């Protein structure tokens, strides 16, 4: 049994999904099942206004909630967000401390609201170094929302894509070394089974805010065939409408998964 880590007093008013009164456009193709999201640009957003980086992170919470609501409205089934990477430990001790507490507090403040929206919360990441209080909140939120199926929100905390693959390979190597597994049985399906959230489907759409155009070690395995969309909007200014724009760009593309078809131009 996971003890309830904190007696929750709902500090944030509950909001219906469509509190903005804004509804998604009619998309021209299938909506992505799994969207991966790099929430980048909090620091730049703050510094441009003469604020500290921490103020920028604080402003990112509302953006996240709005985007979750917009994902549900659009029919997205999985949303994975990069909340704290294994590389983020390199930041100043003050910022790291803030981000740890911030993750914990967002889970506390928002879990009941997300639960009411039918969101299932999962955690993907490594245990070592991660604050015990954050792990407790993640486990509590996972347990609280385990029965939900509207949208799975995977919060990637102390997450790194290479580390995830290394951890999976190490677990497989141990099985081989102990004689429980034949090397010839190691294949993509087996490796997938050893990832942090083995049921996570492949990423269809990979979105990054703030204009940076890189993956930064996020969901490397799962994003092998993802469509990449980079939007210039800084994370605190990101809304459900930004997500829908990314989905529109996604639906306008042709996905081939390595295949090809002749399409000679008409003269
Ligand atoms: C990157 O901006 C943003 C982060 C490192 C933190 C994002 C986390 C959240 C919005 C909260 C998520 C929490 C939960 C529980 C889901 P940056 O600091 O790299 O910005 P910069 O590139 O402008 O410096």
Tab-separated table of C-alpha atoms and ligand atoms in Angstrom:
chain	number	residue	atom	x	y	z
A	1	UNK	CA	0.000	0.000	0.000
A	2	UNK	CA	1.358	3.410	-0.917
A	3	UNK	CA	0.612	5.874	1.892
A	4	UNK	CA	-1.104	9.067	0.855
A	5	UNK	CA	1.863	11.419	0.988
A	6	UNK	CA	0.035	14.622	1.753
A	7	UNK	CA	-3.401	15.573	2.962
A	8	UNK	CA	-4.627	17.350	-0.093
A	9	UNK	CA	-6.490	20.586	0.207
A	10	UNK	CA	-7.484	21.612	-3.246
A	11	UNK	CA	-5.689	24.912	-3.653
A	12	UNK	CA	-6.652	25.288	-7.300
A	13	UNK	CA	-10.236	25.644	-8.446
A	14	UNK	CA	-11.473	22.720	-10.515
A	15	UNK	CA	-11.922	23.551	-14.128
A	16	UNK	CA	-14.025	21.794	-16.723
A	17	UNK	CA	-12.036	20.549	-19.694
A	18	UNK	CA	-13.350	23.263	-21.970
A	19	UNK	CA	-12.993	26.173	-19.577
A	20	UNK	CA	-11.555	28.308	-22.367
A	21	UNK	CA	-14.646	27.803	-24.522
A	22	UNK	CA	-12.299	27.071	-27.426
A	23	UNK	CA	-12.762	23.860	-29.407
A	24	UNK	CA	-10.372	21.964	-31.693
A	25	UNK	CA	-10.491	22.431	-35.460
A	26	UNK	CA	-11.662	19.619	-37.729
A	27	UNK	CA	-8.429	17.749	-38.451
A	28	UNK	CA	-7.834	16.524	-41.997
A	29	UNK	CA	-6.440	13.126	-40.949
A	30	UNK	CA	-6.106	10.821	-37.952
A	31	UNK	CA	-5.017	12.532	-34.755
A	32	UNK	CA	-1.719	11.183	-33.320
A	33	UNK	CA	-2.225	8.521	-30.662
A	34	UNK	CA	0.923	9.490	-28.757
A	35	UNK	CA	2.309	13.013	-28.480
A	36	UNK	CA	5.703	13.646	-26.835
A	37	UNK	CA	6.246	17.151	-25.530
A	38	UNK	CA	9.444	18.996	-24.639
A	39	UNK	CA	8.290	21.972	-22.577
A	40	UNK	CA	11.162	24.328	-23.373
A	41	UNK	CA	11.701	28.060	-22.974
A	42	UNK	CA	10.660	28.849	-19.412
A	43	UNK	CA	13.992	30.473	-18.580
A	44	UNK	CA	14.069	32.638	-21.723
A	45	UNK	CA	10.451	33.682	-21.236
A	46	UNK	CA	11.258	34.875	-17.718
A	47	UNK	CA	14.596	36.546	-18.465
A	48	UNK	CA	13.069	38.519	-21.361
A	49	UNK	CA	10.746	40.142	-18.836
A	50	UNK	CA	13.417	40.740	-16.224
A	51	UNK	CA	12.190	37.815	-14.100
A	52	UNK	CA	14.141	34.896	-12.660
A	53	UNK	CA	14.181	31.484	-14.361
A	54	UNK	CA	12.126	30.135	-11.468
A	55	UNK	CA	9.316	32.571	-12.286
A	56	UNK	CA	9.384	31.137	-15.802
A	57	UNK	CA	8.924	27.584	-14.539
A	58	UNK	CA	6.037	28.734	-12.341
A	59	UNK	CA	4.301	30.161	-15.401
A	60	UNK	CA	4.631	26.786	-17.143
A	61	UNK	CA	2.139	24.995	-14.907
A	62	UNK	CA	-0.939	26.653	-16.408
A	63	UNK	CA	0.370	25.929	-19.917
A	64	UNK	CA	0.686	22.253	-19.053
A	65	UNK	CA	-2.866	21.999	-17.709
A	66	UNK	CA	-4.262	23.781	-20.752
A	67	UNK	CA	-2.370	21.464	-23.106
A	68	UNK	CA	-3.590	18.339	-21.276
A	69	UNK	CA	-7.163	19.602	-21.648
A	70	UNK	CA	-6.565	20.344	-25.337
A	71	UNK	CA	-5.070	16.890	-25.905
A	72	UNK	CA	-8.184	15.270	-24.444
A	73	UNK	CA	-10.443	17.493	-26.556
A	74	UNK	CA	-8.507	16.510	-29.683
A	75	UNK	CA	-8.679	12.769	-28.914
A	76	UNK	CA	-4.977	12.183	-28.176
A	77	UNK	CA	-4.631	9.030	-26.032
A	78	UNK	CA	-1.048	9.371	-24.743
A	79	UNK	CA	0.811	12.544	-23.813
A	80	UNK	CA	4.360	12.258	-22.478
A	81	UNK	CA	5.992	15.346	-21.007
A	82	UNK	CA	9.662	16.020	-20.216
A	83	UNK	CA	9.449	17.390	-16.679
A	84	UNK	CA	13.041	16.844	-15.494
A	85	UNK	CA	15.851	15.243	-17.455
A	86	UNK	CA	18.839	13.334	-16.111
A	87	UNK	CA	20.893	16.246	-17.510
A	88	UNK	CA	18.919	18.851	-15.548
A	89	UNK	CA	20.976	18.002	-12.406
A	90	UNK	CA	23.693	20.200	-13.984
A	91	UNK	CA	21.631	23.328	-13.281
A	92	UNK	CA	22.265	25.527	-10.231
A	93	UNK	CA	21.450	23.865	-6.875
A	94	UNK	CA	18.759	26.493	-6.369
A	95	UNK	CA	17.027	25.706	-9.682
A	96	UNK	CA	17.316	21.934	-9.134
A	97	UNK	CA	15.796	22.303	-5.672
A	98	UNK	CA	13.006	24.414	-7.095
A	99	UNK	CA	12.265	21.970	-9.926
A	100	UNK	CA	12.127	18.988	-7.554
A	101	UNK	CA	9.670	20.747	-5.228
A	102	UNK	CA	7.752	22.094	-8.219
A	103	UNK	CA	7.183	18.633	-9.701
A	104	UNK	CA	6.022	17.387	-6.331
A	105	UNK	CA	3.668	20.338	-5.794
A	106	UNK	CA	2.136	20.180	-9.283
A	107	UNK	CA	1.303	16.520	-8.709
A	108	UNK	CA	-0.279	17.404	-5.368
A	109	UNK	CA	-2.182	20.382	-6.661
A	110	UNK	CA	-3.403	18.859	-9.916
A	111	UNK	CA	-3.887	15.142	-9.360
A	112	UNK	CA	-7.557	15.402	-8.326
A	113	UNK	CA	-8.349	17.640	-11.263
A	114	UNK	CA	-6.561	15.308	-13.683
A	115	UNK	CA	-8.285	12.331	-12.099
A	116	UNK	CA	-11.640	13.999	-12.664
A	117	UNK	CA	-10.782	14.492	-16.336
A	118	UNK	CA	-10.101	10.744	-16.639
A	119	UNK	CA	-6.328	11.129	-16.930
A	120	UNK	CA	-4.107	8.208	-16.002
A	121	UNK	CA	-0.767	9.424	-14.644
A	122	UNK	CA	2.392	7.370	-15.156
A	123	UNK	CA	6.008	8.044	-14.251
A	124	UNK	CA	8.960	7.259	-16.505
A	125	UNK	CA	12.463	7.786	-15.152
A	126	UNK	CA	15.278	6.616	-12.920
A	127	UNK	CA	15.126	6.327	-9.161
A	128	UNK	CA	18.705	7.209	-8.107
A	129	UNK	CA	19.076	10.860	-7.000
A	130	UNK	CA	15.369	11.599	-7.404
A	131	UNK	CA	13.864	13.021	-4.221
A	132	UNK	CA	11.928	10.408	-2.236
A	133	UNK	CA	9.052	12.879	-1.772
A	134	UNK	CA	8.752	13.228	-5.562
A	135	UNK	CA	8.774	9.439	-6.039
A	136	UNK	CA	6.042	9.135	-3.384
A	137	UNK	CA	3.854	11.691	-5.158
A	138	UNK	CA	4.397	9.975	-8.503
A	139	UNK	CA	3.454	6.599	-7.062
A	140	UNK	CA	0.443	8.025	-5.288
A	141	UNK	CA	-0.784	9.757	-8.453
A	142	UNK	CA	-0.254	6.526	-10.438
A	143	UNK	CA	-2.315	4.573	-7.943
A	144	UNK	CA	-5.053	7.200	-7.663
A	145	UNK	CA	-5.543	7.360	-11.433
A	146	UNK	CA	-4.836	3.721	-12.355
A	147	UNK	CA	-8.433	3.094	-13.457
A	148	UNK	CA	-8.590	5.995	-15.934
A	149	UNK	CA	-8.395	5.635	-19.693
A	150	UNK	CA	-9.293	8.957	-21.329
A	151	UNK	CA	-5.630	9.993	-21.675
A	152	UNK	CA	-2.398	8.600	-20.259
A	153	UNK	CA	-0.102	11.397	-19.094
A	154	UNK	CA	3.414	10.070	-18.655
A	155	UNK	CA	5.450	12.439	-16.555
A	156	UNK	CA	9.125	11.900	-17.356
A	157	UNK	CA	11.072	12.857	-14.244
A	158	UNK	CA	14.765	12.091	-13.888
A	159	UNK	CA	14.406	10.704	-17.383
A	160	UNK	CA	17.016	10.245	-20.115
A	161	UNK	CA	16.432	8.293	-23.322
A	162	UNK	CA	19.902	6.739	-23.417
A	163	UNK	CA	19.680	5.807	-19.748
A	164	UNK	CA	16.330	4.151	-20.380
A	165	UNK	CA	17.884	1.968	-23.085
A	166	UNK	CA	20.946	1.238	-20.897
A	167	UNK	CA	18.696	0.206	-17.980
A	168	UNK	CA	16.723	-2.109	-20.274
A	169	UNK	CA	19.899	-3.636	-21.722
A	170	UNK	CA	21.313	-4.193	-18.234
A	171	UNK	CA	18.144	-6.020	-17.104
A	172	UNK	CA	18.281	-8.199	-20.226
A	173	UNK	CA	22.008	-8.899	-19.712
A	174	UNK	CA	21.257	-10.071	-16.175
A	175	UNK	CA	18.626	-12.497	-17.483
A	176	UNK	CA	21.071	-13.834	-20.061
A	177	UNK	CA	23.890	-14.139	-17.493
A	178	UNK	CA	21.648	-16.101	-15.150
A	179	UNK	CA	20.731	-18.514	-17.946
A	180	UNK	CA	17.045	-17.525	-17.972
A	181	UNK	CA	17.257	-16.017	-21.462
A	182	UNK	CA	18.986	-17.036	-24.698
A	183	UNK	CA	20.877	-14.223	-26.496
A	184	UNK	CA	19.026	-15.195	-29.694
A	185	UNK	CA	15.729	-14.292	-27.976
A	186	UNK	CA	16.788	-10.644	-27.627
A	187	UNK	CA	14.837	-8.562	-30.126
A	188	UNK	CA	13.051	-5.192	-30.357
A	189	UNK	CA	9.915	-6.510	-28.689
A	190	UNK	CA	11.883	-7.818	-25.725
A	191	UNK	CA	13.799	-4.576	-25.304
A	192	UNK	CA	10.541	-2.606	-25.426
A	193	UNK	CA	9.240	-4.811	-22.602
A	194	UNK	CA	12.094	-3.612	-20.390
A	195	UNK	CA	11.552	0.122	-20.928
A	196	UNK	CA	10.284	2.234	-17.999
A	197	UNK	CA	6.657	2.077	-19.197
A	198	UNK	CA	6.585	-1.013	-21.375
A	199	UNK	CA	3.018	-0.439	-22.622
A	200	UNK	CA	3.881	3.028	-23.966
A	201	UNK	CA	3.160	3.063	-27.712
A	202	UNK	CA	5.559	4.602	-30.232
A	203	UNK	CA	5.504	8.382	-30.416
A	204	UNK	CA	3.570	9.653	-33.449
A	205	UNK	CA	4.152	13.363	-32.939
A	206	UNK	CA	7.147	14.904	-31.155
A	207	UNK	CA	6.621	18.558	-30.260
A	208	UNK	CA	9.147	20.995	-28.832
A	209	UNK	CA	8.387	24.560	-27.861
A	210	UNK	CA	10.763	27.566	-27.875
A	211	UNK	CA	12.255	27.215	-31.360
A	212	UNK	CA	15.034	24.785	-30.406
A	213	UNK	CA	15.224	21.928	-32.902
A	214	UNK	CA	16.605	18.872	-31.112
A	215	UNK	CA	15.345	15.883	-29.162
A	216	UNK	CA	17.589	16.382	-26.104
A	217	UNK	CA	17.542	12.681	-25.231
A	218	UNK	CA	13.737	12.469	-24.900
A	219	UNK	CA	12.001	9.149	-25.698
A	220	UNK	CA	14.736	8.105	-28.131
A	221	UNK	CA	13.561	4.537	-28.600
A	222	UNK	CA	9.875	5.406	-28.868
A	223	UNK	CA	10.411	8.314	-31.299
A	224	UNK	CA	12.209	6.336	-34.023
A	225	UNK	CA	9.457	7.196	-36.552
A	226	UNK	CA	7.912	10.239	-34.899
A	227	UNK	CA	7.017	13.319	-36.914
A	228	UNK	CA	8.922	16.287	-35.497
A	229	UNK	CA	7.211	19.648	-35.014
A	230	UNK	CA	9.135	22.593	-33.589
A	231	UNK	CA	7.144	25.667	-32.631
A	232	UNK	CA	8.698	29.031	-31.780
A	233	UNK	CA	6.336	29.699	-28.856
A	234	UNK	CA	8.060	29.683	-25.454
A	235	UNK	CA	6.521	27.159	-23.070
A	236	UNK	CA	4.698	29.586	-20.727
A	237	UNK	CA	2.910	31.063	-23.780
A	238	UNK	CA	2.008	27.605	-25.132
A	239	UNK	CA	-1.720	26.753	-25.109
A	240	UNK	CA	-4.043	24.039	-26.350
A	241	UNK	CA	-4.250	26.005	-29.607
A	242	UNK	CA	-0.464	25.571	-30.061
A	243	UNK	CA	-0.911	21.817	-29.611
A	244	UNK	CA	-3.722	21.763	-32.160
A	245	UNK	CA	-1.488	23.674	-34.615
A	246	UNK	CA	1.174	20.971	-34.158
A	247	UNK	CA	-1.473	18.299	-34.790
A	248	UNK	CA	-2.588	20.111	-37.959
A	249	UNK	CA	1.016	20.079	-39.227
A	250	UNK	CA	1.204	16.368	-38.353
A	251	UNK	CA	-1.978	15.515	-40.253
A	252	UNK	CA	-0.642	17.344	-43.320
A	253	UNK	CA	2.392	15.029	-43.551
A	254	UNK	CA	2.774	11.623	-45.207
A	255	UNK	CA	4.248	8.961	-42.957
A	256	UNK	CA	6.105	6.184	-44.750
A	257	UNK	CA	7.891	4.272	-41.958
A	258	UNK	CA	10.752	3.483	-44.354
A	259	UNK	CA	8.490	2.397	-47.200
A	260	UNK	CA	8.172	4.199	-50.559
A	261	UNK	CA	5.779	4.465	-53.493
A	262	UNK	CA	6.302	5.686	-57.035
A	263	UNK	CA	4.465	8.933	-57.722
A	264	UNK	CA	5.655	10.247	-61.106
A	265	UNK	CA	4.762	13.886	-61.792
A	266	UNK	CA	2.151	14.312	-64.549
A	267	UNK	CA	3.645	16.157	-67.558
B	1	LIG	C1	12.606	23.775	-19.709
B	1	LIG	O1	12.737	25.182	-19.806
B	1	LIG	C2	11.586	23.401	-18.703
B	1	LIG	C3	11.844	22.630	-17.603
B	1	LIG	C4	13.182	22.105	-17.290
B	1	LIG	C5	10.769	22.292	-16.642
B	1	LIG	C6	9.422	22.008	-17.228
B	1	LIG	C7	8.540	21.419	-16.200
B	1	LIG	C8	7.251	21.751	-16.023
B	1	LIG	C9	6.530	22.751	-16.868
B	1	LIG	C10	6.476	21.072	-14.917
B	1	LIG	C11	6.147	19.650	-15.188
B	1	LIG	C12	5.691	18.965	-13.967
B	1	LIG	C13	4.837	17.918	-13.893
B	1	LIG	C14	4.577	17.289	-12.592
B	1	LIG	C15	4.154	17.388	-15.084
B	1	LIG	P1	14.202	25.773	-19.689
B	1	LIG	O2	14.484	26.041	-18.252
B	1	LIG	O3	15.192	24.837	-20.322
B	1	LIG	O4	14.083	27.101	-20.507
B	1	LIG	P2	15.266	27.817	-21.333
B	1	LIG	O5	15.639	26.853	-22.440
B	1	LIG	O6	14.623	29.064	-21.831
B	1	LIG	O7	16.380	28.055	-20.363
